[in-house]
PDB file of C-alpha atoms in Angstrom:
ATOM      1  CA  ASP A   1     -24.024  27.625 -55.783  1.00 70.00           C
ATOM      2  CA  VAL A   2     -23.230  31.207 -56.684  1.00 68.00           C
ATOM      3  CA  LYS A   3     -20.566  32.709 -54.539  1.00 91.00           C
ATOM      4  CA  VAL A   4     -20.193  36.447 -54.077  1.00 96.00           C
ATOM      5  CA  THR A   5     -17.137  37.303 -52.035  1.00 96.00           C
ATOM      6  CA  GLN A   6     -16.410  40.644 -50.471  1.00 96.00           C
ATOM      7  CA  SER A   7     -12.761  41.100 -49.619  1.00 90.00           C
ATOM      8  CA  SER A   8     -13.203  42.575 -46.138  1.00 92.00           C
ATOM      9  CA  ARG A   9     -15.763  41.869 -43.440  1.00 94.00           C
ATOM     10  CA  TYR A  10     -14.791  44.896 -41.365  1.00 96.00           C
ATOM     11  CA  LEU A  11     -12.925  48.066 -42.293  1.00 97.00           C
ATOM     12  CA  VAL A  12     -12.007  51.103 -40.230  1.00 97.00           C
ATOM     13  CA  LYS A  13     -10.841  54.179 -42.124  1.00 97.00           C
ATOM     14  CA  ARG A  14     -10.178  57.810 -41.330  1.00 97.00           C
ATOM     15  CA  THR A  15     -12.070  60.765 -42.726  1.00 98.00           C
ATOM     16  CA  GLY A  16     -10.605  61.844 -46.057  1.00 97.00           C
ATOM     17  CA  GLU A  17      -9.019  58.497 -46.903  1.00 97.00           C
ATOM     18  CA  LYS A  18      -9.635  56.831 -50.250  1.00 97.00           C
ATOM     19  CA  VAL A  19     -11.374  53.520 -49.663  1.00 97.00           C
ATOM     20  CA  PHE A  20     -11.738  50.528 -51.977  1.00 97.00           C
ATOM     21  CA  LEU A  21     -14.334  47.822 -51.384  1.00 98.00           C
ATOM     22  CA  GLU A  22     -13.835  44.759 -53.555  1.00 97.00           C
ATOM     23  CA  CYS A  23     -16.348  42.183 -54.695  1.00 97.00           C
ATOM     24  CA  VAL A  24     -15.850  39.041 -56.779  1.00 97.00           C
ATOM     25  CA  GLN A  25     -18.472  36.636 -58.149  1.00 97.00           C
ATOM     26  CA  ASP A  26     -17.803  33.208 -59.580  1.00 95.00           C
ATOM     27  CA  MET A  27     -20.877  32.584 -61.756  1.00 92.00           C
ATOM     28  CA  ASP A  28     -20.095  34.641 -64.854  1.00 93.00           C
ATOM     29  CA  HIS A  29     -22.983  36.956 -64.009  1.00 94.00           C
ATOM     30  CA  GLU A  30     -23.591  39.978 -66.207  1.00 93.00           C
ATOM     31  CA  ASN A  31     -24.988  42.284 -63.527  1.00 94.00           C
ATOM     32  CA  MET A  32     -23.284  43.413 -60.360  1.00 96.00           C
ATOM     33  CA  PHE A  33     -24.565  45.805 -57.720  1.00 96.00           C
ATOM     34  CA  TRP A  34     -23.462  47.765 -54.690  1.00 98.00           C
ATOM     35  CA  TYR A  35     -26.026  48.429 -51.973  1.00 97.00           C
ATOM     36  CA  ARG A  36     -25.770  50.296 -48.734  1.00 97.00           C
ATOM     37  CA  GLN A  37     -27.691  48.985 -45.721  1.00 96.00           C
ATOM     38  CA  ASP A  38     -28.551  51.240 -42.791  1.00 95.00           C
ATOM     39  CA  PRO A  39     -30.917  50.463 -39.887  1.00 91.00           C
ATOM     40  CA  GLY A  40     -34.464  51.410 -40.749  1.00 89.00           C
ATOM     41  CA  LEU A  41     -33.598  52.392 -44.313  1.00 92.00           C
ATOM     42  CA  GLY A  42     -33.343  48.976 -45.944  1.00 92.00           C
ATOM     43  CA  LEU A  43     -31.101  48.318 -48.939  1.00 95.00           C
ATOM     44  CA  ARG A  44     -30.347  51.325 -51.100  1.00 95.00           C
ATOM     45  CA  LEU A  45     -28.693  50.988 -54.497  1.00 95.00           C
ATOM     46  CA  ILE A  46     -25.469  52.954 -54.968  1.00 97.00           C
ATOM     47  CA  TYR A  47     -24.315  51.785 -58.408  1.00 97.00           C
ATOM     48  CA  PHE A  48     -24.778  48.842 -60.694  1.00 95.00           C
ATOM     49  CA  SER A  49     -23.007  47.455 -63.724  1.00 95.00           C
ATOM     50  CA  TYR A  50     -24.463  45.353 -66.527  1.00 92.00           C
ATOM     51  CA  ASP A  51     -21.212  44.707 -68.364  1.00 91.00           C
ATOM     52  CA  VAL A  52     -17.475  45.228 -68.139  1.00 93.00           C
ATOM     53  CA  LYS A  53     -16.617  48.936 -68.025  1.00 89.00           C
ATOM     54  CA  MET A  54     -20.347  49.810 -67.964  1.00 91.00           C
ATOM     55  CA  LYS A  55     -21.901  51.429 -64.913  1.00 94.00           C
ATOM     56  CA  GLU A  56     -25.119  53.117 -63.961  1.00 93.00           C
ATOM     57  CA  LYS A  57     -25.950  55.313 -61.003  1.00 94.00           C
ATOM     58  CA  GLY A  58     -28.396  53.977 -58.479  1.00 93.00           C
ATOM     59  CA  ASP A  59     -30.423  55.929 -55.957  1.00 92.00           C
ATOM     60  CA  ILE A  60     -27.572  57.250 -53.790  1.00 95.00           C
ATOM     61  CA  PRO A  61     -24.397  57.548 -55.911  1.00 96.00           C
ATOM     62  CA  GLU A  62     -23.087  60.791 -54.367  1.00 96.00           C
ATOM     63  CA  GLY A  63     -19.652  60.366 -52.820  1.00 96.00           C
ATOM     64  CA  TYR A  64     -19.050  57.018 -54.527  1.00 98.00           C
ATOM     65  CA  SER A  65     -17.619  55.707 -57.761  1.00 97.00           C
ATOM     66  CA  VAL A  66     -17.215  52.196 -59.148  1.00 97.00           C
ATOM     67  CA  SER A  67     -14.936  50.228 -61.400  1.00 97.00           C
ATOM     68  CA  ARG A  68     -15.537  47.075 -63.383  1.00 97.00           C
ATOM     69  CA  GLU A  69     -12.477  46.119 -65.380  1.00 96.00           C
ATOM     70  CA  LYS A  70     -13.200  42.376 -65.355  1.00 96.00           C
ATOM     71  CA  LYS A  71     -16.539  40.636 -65.489  1.00 96.00           C
ATOM     72  CA  GLU A  72     -16.135  38.914 -62.150  1.00 96.00           C
ATOM     73  CA  ARG A  73     -14.961  41.926 -60.147  1.00 97.00           C
ATOM     74  CA  PHE A  74     -16.805  45.077 -59.127  1.00 98.00           C
ATOM     75  CA  SER A  75     -15.164  47.672 -56.922  1.00 97.00           C
ATOM     76  CA  LEU A  76     -16.767  50.450 -54.914  1.00 98.00           C
ATOM     77  CA  ILE A  77     -14.593  53.498 -54.322  1.00 98.00           C
ATOM     78  CA  LEU A  78     -15.033  56.190 -51.715  1.00 97.00           C
ATOM     79  CA  GLU A  79     -12.829  58.997 -53.041  1.00 94.00           C
ATOM     80  CA  SER A  80     -12.699  60.831 -49.708  1.00 97.00           C
ATOM     81  CA  ALA A  81     -14.404  58.930 -46.934  1.00 97.00           C
ATOM     82  CA  SER A  82     -16.715  60.823 -44.607  1.00 98.00           C
ATOM     83  CA  THR A  83     -18.326  59.800 -41.330  1.00 98.00           C
ATOM     84  CA  ASN A  84     -21.777  59.672 -42.949  1.00 97.00           C
ATOM     85  CA  GLN A  85     -20.501  56.835 -45.123  1.00 98.00           C
ATOM     86  CA  THR A  86     -20.178  54.600 -42.080  1.00 98.00           C
ATOM     87  CA  SER A  87     -22.458  51.732 -43.022  1.00 98.00           C
ATOM     88  CA  MET A  88     -22.824  48.120 -44.122  1.00 97.00           C
ATOM     89  CA  TYR A  89     -22.055  47.681 -47.829  1.00 98.00           C
ATOM     90  CA  LEU A  90     -23.479  44.726 -49.711  1.00 97.00           C
ATOM     91  CA  CYS A  91     -22.390  43.542 -53.120  1.00 97.00           C
ATOM     92  CA  ALA A  92     -24.705  41.435 -55.265  1.00 97.00           C
ATOM     93  CA  SER A  93     -24.764  39.818 -58.682  1.00 96.00           C
ATOM     94  CA  SER A  94     -27.402  38.457 -61.040  1.00 93.00           C
ATOM     95  CA  SER A  95     -27.423  36.739 -64.388  1.00 90.00           C
ATOM     96  CA  GLY A  96     -28.870  39.730 -66.208  1.00 80.00           C
ATOM     97  CA  GLN A  97     -31.879  37.869 -67.518  1.00 78.00           C
ATOM     98  CA  ALA A  98     -35.299  39.170 -66.651  1.00 73.00           C
ATOM     99  CA  ASN A  99     -36.599  37.965 -63.284  1.00 78.00           C
ATOM    100  CA  SER A 100     -33.247  36.672 -62.144  1.00 86.00           C
ATOM    101  CA  PRO A 101     -32.608  36.710 -58.395  1.00 91.00           C
ATOM    102  CA  LEU A 102     -29.836  38.664 -56.742  1.00 94.00           C
ATOM    103  CA  HIS A 103     -27.051  36.797 -54.949  1.00 95.00           C
ATOM    104  CA  PHE A 104     -25.509  38.791 -52.131  1.00 96.00           C
ATOM    105  CA  GLY A 105     -22.117  38.790 -50.487  1.00 96.00           C
ATOM    106  CA  ASN A 106     -21.781  38.788 -46.700  1.00 94.00           C
ATOM    107  CA  GLY A 107     -21.184  42.498 -46.546  1.00 96.00           C
ATOM    108  CA  THR A 108     -18.424  44.872 -45.463  1.00 97.00           C
ATOM    109  CA  ARG A 109     -19.013  46.860 -42.293  1.00 97.00           C
ATOM    110  CA  LEU A 110     -17.193  50.161 -42.884  1.00 98.00           C
ATOM    111  CA  THR A 111     -16.529  52.581 -40.053  1.00 98.00           C
ATOM    112  CA  VAL A 112     -15.166  56.023 -40.880  1.00 98.00           C
ATOM    113  CA  THR A 113     -13.719  57.889 -37.906  1.00 97.00           C
TER     114      THR A 113
ATOM    115  CA  GLN B   1     -39.052  55.093 -54.977  1.00 80.00           C
ATOM    116  CA  GLN B   2     -38.889  52.498 -52.231  1.00 90.00           C
ATOM    117  CA  PRO B   3     -41.855  50.157 -51.806  1.00 95.00           C
ATOM    118  CA  VAL B   4     -43.556  50.357 -48.426  1.00 96.00           C
ATOM    119  CA  GLN B   5     -43.402  47.309 -46.196  1.00 97.00           C
ATOM    120  CA  SER B   6     -45.724  46.661 -43.280  1.00 96.00           C
ATOM    121  CA  PRO B   7     -45.560  45.916 -40.486  1.00 97.00           C
ATOM    122  CA  GLN B   8     -42.084  47.104 -39.490  1.00 96.00           C
ATOM    123  CA  ALA B   9     -41.771  44.294 -36.966  1.00 97.00           C
ATOM    124  CA  VAL B  10     -43.575  41.112 -35.990  1.00 97.00           C
ATOM    125  CA  ILE B  11     -43.092  39.002 -32.873  1.00 97.00           C
ATOM    126  CA  LEU B  12     -44.544  35.489 -32.923  1.00 95.00           C
ATOM    127  CA  ARG B  13     -44.502  32.241 -31.066  1.00 96.00           C
ATOM    128  CA  GLU B  14     -43.536  29.061 -32.876  1.00 96.00           C
ATOM    129  CA  GLY B  15     -46.454  27.718 -34.860  1.00 96.00           C
ATOM    130  CA  GLU B  16     -48.176  31.066 -35.358  1.00 97.00           C
ATOM    131  CA  ASP B  17     -48.802  32.649 -38.757  1.00 96.00           C
ATOM    132  CA  ALA B  18     -47.694  36.018 -40.090  1.00 96.00           C
ATOM    133  CA  VAL B  19     -48.304  38.197 -43.137  1.00 97.00           C
ATOM    134  CA  ILE B  20     -45.880  40.803 -44.451  1.00 98.00           C
ATOM    135  CA  ASN B  21     -47.103  43.303 -47.018  1.00 97.00           C
ATOM    136  CA  CYS B  22     -45.258  45.231 -49.702  1.00 97.00           C
ATOM    137  CA  SER B  23     -46.909  47.998 -51.693  1.00 96.00           C
ATOM    138  CA  SER B  24     -45.769  50.337 -54.425  1.00 93.00           C
ATOM    139  CA  SER B  25     -47.047  53.577 -55.897  1.00 92.00           C
ATOM    140  CA  LYS B  26     -45.936  52.428 -59.368  1.00 89.00           C
ATOM    141  CA  ALA B  27     -47.085  49.701 -61.718  1.00 87.00           C
ATOM    142  CA  LEU B  28     -45.007  46.625 -61.028  1.00 86.00           C
ATOM    143  CA  TYR B  29     -43.465  44.034 -63.282  1.00 86.00           C
ATOM    144  CA  SER B  30     -42.333  41.705 -60.531  1.00 89.00           C
ATOM    145  CA  VAL B  31     -41.693  41.419 -56.819  1.00 93.00           C
ATOM    146  CA  HIS B  32     -38.715  39.713 -55.157  1.00 94.00           C
ATOM    147  CA  TRP B  33     -38.655  38.473 -51.562  1.00 95.00           C
ATOM    148  CA  TYR B  34     -35.468  37.960 -49.525  1.00 96.00           C
ATOM    149  CA  ARG B  35     -34.706  36.996 -45.939  1.00 96.00           C
ATOM    150  CA  GLN B  36     -31.667  38.216 -44.045  1.00 96.00           C
ATOM    151  CA  LYS B  37     -30.596  36.570 -40.810  1.00 95.00           C
ATOM    152  CA  HIS B  38     -28.582  38.593 -38.352  1.00 91.00           C
ATOM    153  CA  GLY B  39     -25.000  39.024 -39.541  1.00 88.00           C
ATOM    154  CA  GLU B  40     -25.629  37.202 -42.802  1.00 92.00           C
ATOM    155  CA  ALA B  41     -26.291  38.064 -46.433  1.00 93.00           C
ATOM    156  CA  PRO B  42     -29.857  38.433 -47.699  1.00 95.00           C
ATOM    157  CA  VAL B  43     -31.020  35.177 -49.254  1.00 94.00           C
ATOM    158  CA  PHE B  44     -33.450  34.935 -52.150  1.00 93.00           C
ATOM    159  CA  LEU B  45     -36.834  33.364 -51.366  1.00 93.00           C
ATOM    160  CA  MET B  46     -38.924  33.857 -54.491  1.00 91.00           C
ATOM    161  CA  ILE B  47     -39.895  36.105 -57.391  1.00 91.00           C
ATOM    162  CA  LEU B  48     -43.460  36.782 -58.414  1.00 90.00           C
ATOM    163  CA  LEU B  49     -44.377  38.075 -61.837  1.00 85.00           C
ATOM    164  CA  LYS B  50     -47.389  40.121 -62.763  1.00 75.00           C
ATOM    165  CA  GLY B  51     -50.363  37.897 -63.351  1.00 69.00           C
ATOM    166  CA  GLY B  52     -51.353  37.456 -59.735  1.00 61.00           C
ATOM    167  CA  GLU B  53     -49.468  34.231 -59.269  1.00 64.00           C
ATOM    168  CA  GLN B  54     -48.818  32.699 -55.920  1.00 64.00           C
ATOM    169  CA  LYS B  55     -45.587  30.911 -55.109  1.00 66.00           C
ATOM    170  CA  GLY B  56     -44.361  28.822 -52.235  1.00 67.00           C
ATOM    171  CA  HIS B  57     -41.107  28.027 -50.507  1.00 67.00           C
ATOM    172  CA  GLU B  58     -41.389  25.529 -47.630  1.00 72.00           C
ATOM    173  CA  LYS B  59     -44.267  26.936 -45.562  1.00 83.00           C
ATOM    174  CA  ILE B  60     -43.682  30.404 -46.929  1.00 90.00           C
ATOM    175  CA  SER B  61     -45.845  31.560 -49.793  1.00 91.00           C
ATOM    176  CA  ALA B  62     -46.538  34.866 -51.493  1.00 92.00           C
ATOM    177  CA  SER B  63     -49.073  36.507 -53.735  1.00 89.00           C
ATOM    178  CA  PHE B  64     -48.859  39.413 -56.132  1.00 90.00           C
ATOM    179  CA  ASN B  65     -51.818  41.630 -56.935  1.00 87.00           C
ATOM    180  CA  GLU B  66     -50.700  43.796 -59.837  1.00 83.00           C
ATOM    181  CA  LYS B  67     -53.881  45.882 -59.826  1.00 85.00           C
ATOM    182  CA  LYS B  68     -53.298  46.900 -56.239  1.00 84.00           C
ATOM    183  CA  GLN B  69     -49.552  47.102 -56.887  1.00 90.00           C
ATOM    184  CA  GLN B  70     -48.822  45.011 -53.839  1.00 91.00           C
ATOM    185  CA  SER B  71     -47.479  41.683 -52.718  1.00 93.00           C
ATOM    186  CA  SER B  72     -47.949  39.743 -49.506  1.00 94.00           C
ATOM    187  CA  LEU B  73     -45.672  37.148 -47.934  1.00 95.00           C
ATOM    188  CA  TYR B  74     -47.382  34.471 -45.848  1.00 94.00           C
ATOM    189  CA  LEU B  75     -45.476  32.557 -43.197  1.00 94.00           C
ATOM    190  CA  THR B  76     -47.461  29.577 -41.975  1.00 92.00           C
ATOM    191  CA  ALA B  77     -46.782  27.722 -38.736  1.00 92.00           C
ATOM    192  CA  SER B  78     -43.654  29.786 -38.083  1.00 93.00           C
ATOM    193  CA  GLN B  79     -40.458  28.045 -37.083  1.00 94.00           C
ATOM    194  CA  LEU B  80     -37.562  29.492 -35.093  1.00 95.00           C
ATOM    195  CA  SER B  81     -35.523  29.454 -38.312  1.00 94.00           C
ATOM    196  CA  TYR B  82     -37.897  31.977 -39.884  1.00 95.00           C
ATOM    197  CA  SER B  83     -36.535  34.743 -37.669  1.00 97.00           C
ATOM    198  CA  GLY B  84     -34.810  37.500 -39.608  1.00 97.00           C
ATOM    199  CA  THR B  85     -35.513  40.581 -41.649  1.00 97.00           C
ATOM    200  CA  TYR B  86     -37.622  40.199 -44.759  1.00 97.00           C
ATOM    201  CA  PHE B  87     -37.172  42.514 -47.707  1.00 97.00           C
ATOM    202  CA  CYS B  88     -39.320  42.929 -50.754  1.00 96.00           C
ATOM    203  CA  GLY B  89     -37.754  44.243 -53.942  1.00 95.00           C
ATOM    204  CA  THR B  90     -39.956  45.642 -56.677  1.00 92.00           C
ATOM    205  CA  GLU B  91     -39.227  45.925 -60.378  1.00 88.00           C
ATOM    206  CA  VAL B  92     -41.197  48.667 -62.075  1.00 84.00           C
ATOM    207  CA  ALA B  93     -42.951  47.966 -65.355  1.00 76.00           C
ATOM    208  CA  GLY B  94     -40.972  49.550 -68.178  1.00 72.00           C
ATOM    209  CA  GLY B  95     -38.023  50.229 -65.902  1.00 69.00           C
ATOM    210  CA  SER B  96     -34.492  48.891 -65.741  1.00 72.00           C
ATOM    211  CA  TYR B  97     -35.532  45.584 -64.095  1.00 74.00           C
ATOM    212  CA  ILE B  98     -33.341  46.374 -61.128  1.00 86.00           C
ATOM    213  CA  PRO B  99     -35.220  45.740 -57.872  1.00 90.00           C
ATOM    214  CA  THR B 100     -35.763  48.581 -55.435  1.00 92.00           C
ATOM    215  CA  PHE B 101     -35.950  47.302 -51.872  1.00 95.00           C
ATOM    216  CA  GLY B 102     -38.249  48.233 -49.055  1.00 95.00           C
ATOM    217  CA  ARG B 103     -37.053  49.070 -45.548  1.00 96.00           C
ATOM    218  CA  GLY B 104     -37.559  45.545 -44.307  1.00 96.00           C
ATOM    219  CA  THR B 105     -39.767  43.765 -41.778  1.00 97.00           C
ATOM    220  CA  SER B 106     -38.133  42.269 -38.718  1.00 97.00           C
ATOM    221  CA  LEU B 107     -39.639  38.903 -37.755  1.00 97.00           C
ATOM    222  CA  ILE B 108     -38.835  37.341 -34.390  1.00 97.00           C
ATOM    223  CA  VAL B 109     -40.100  33.858 -33.617  1.00 96.00           C
ATOM    224  CA  HIS B 110     -39.983  32.765 -29.972  1.00 95.00           C
ATOM    225  CA  PRO B 111     -40.177  29.156 -28.732  1.00 93.00           C
TER     226      PRO B 111
END
């Protein structure tokens, strides 16, 4: 079974702090994704990566950046956290082949105060 | 652009059937379906490719009508374990093959 592990289940940070959310997958998947989940808005794509050091903006990249230095690890960075970034963040991976399903981590609930 | 899911919420009794719809304004290449239980990660159910195929997973099946740019998820004889939020994810023809998710449909099954 594919395992996608997010380093923190809950995080509380202060406005203006730099925040790192870490995600690791163990299936040698090419693609990795960061989604944001808010009530009533569904899953919105922040960034994705299809290879090491490669990244593409998703639908809501503003205020975020990402890093993929190793194939198995994909980090989401909030350069200066703001209260409107309080949300559930979900990491996912897929094999990169057409029609491949996404495998999600359990999520990180981030609260910015 | 997010696909539109309907209804937003469904409340059922065990054994009843439900249909969840997912429609897009763009030509679709495929449709994914996922279920997320409260406090858990979304879990993949199935992918449907253009061609109008129908797929099944336990008593859950789905269809994809590429002409109408929509997919429907059918839950037959609902069980308590079917409760959760269902998301469709659509891949646009000629796009990046990254699914865009709808806002979700909350399904509650009562005994």
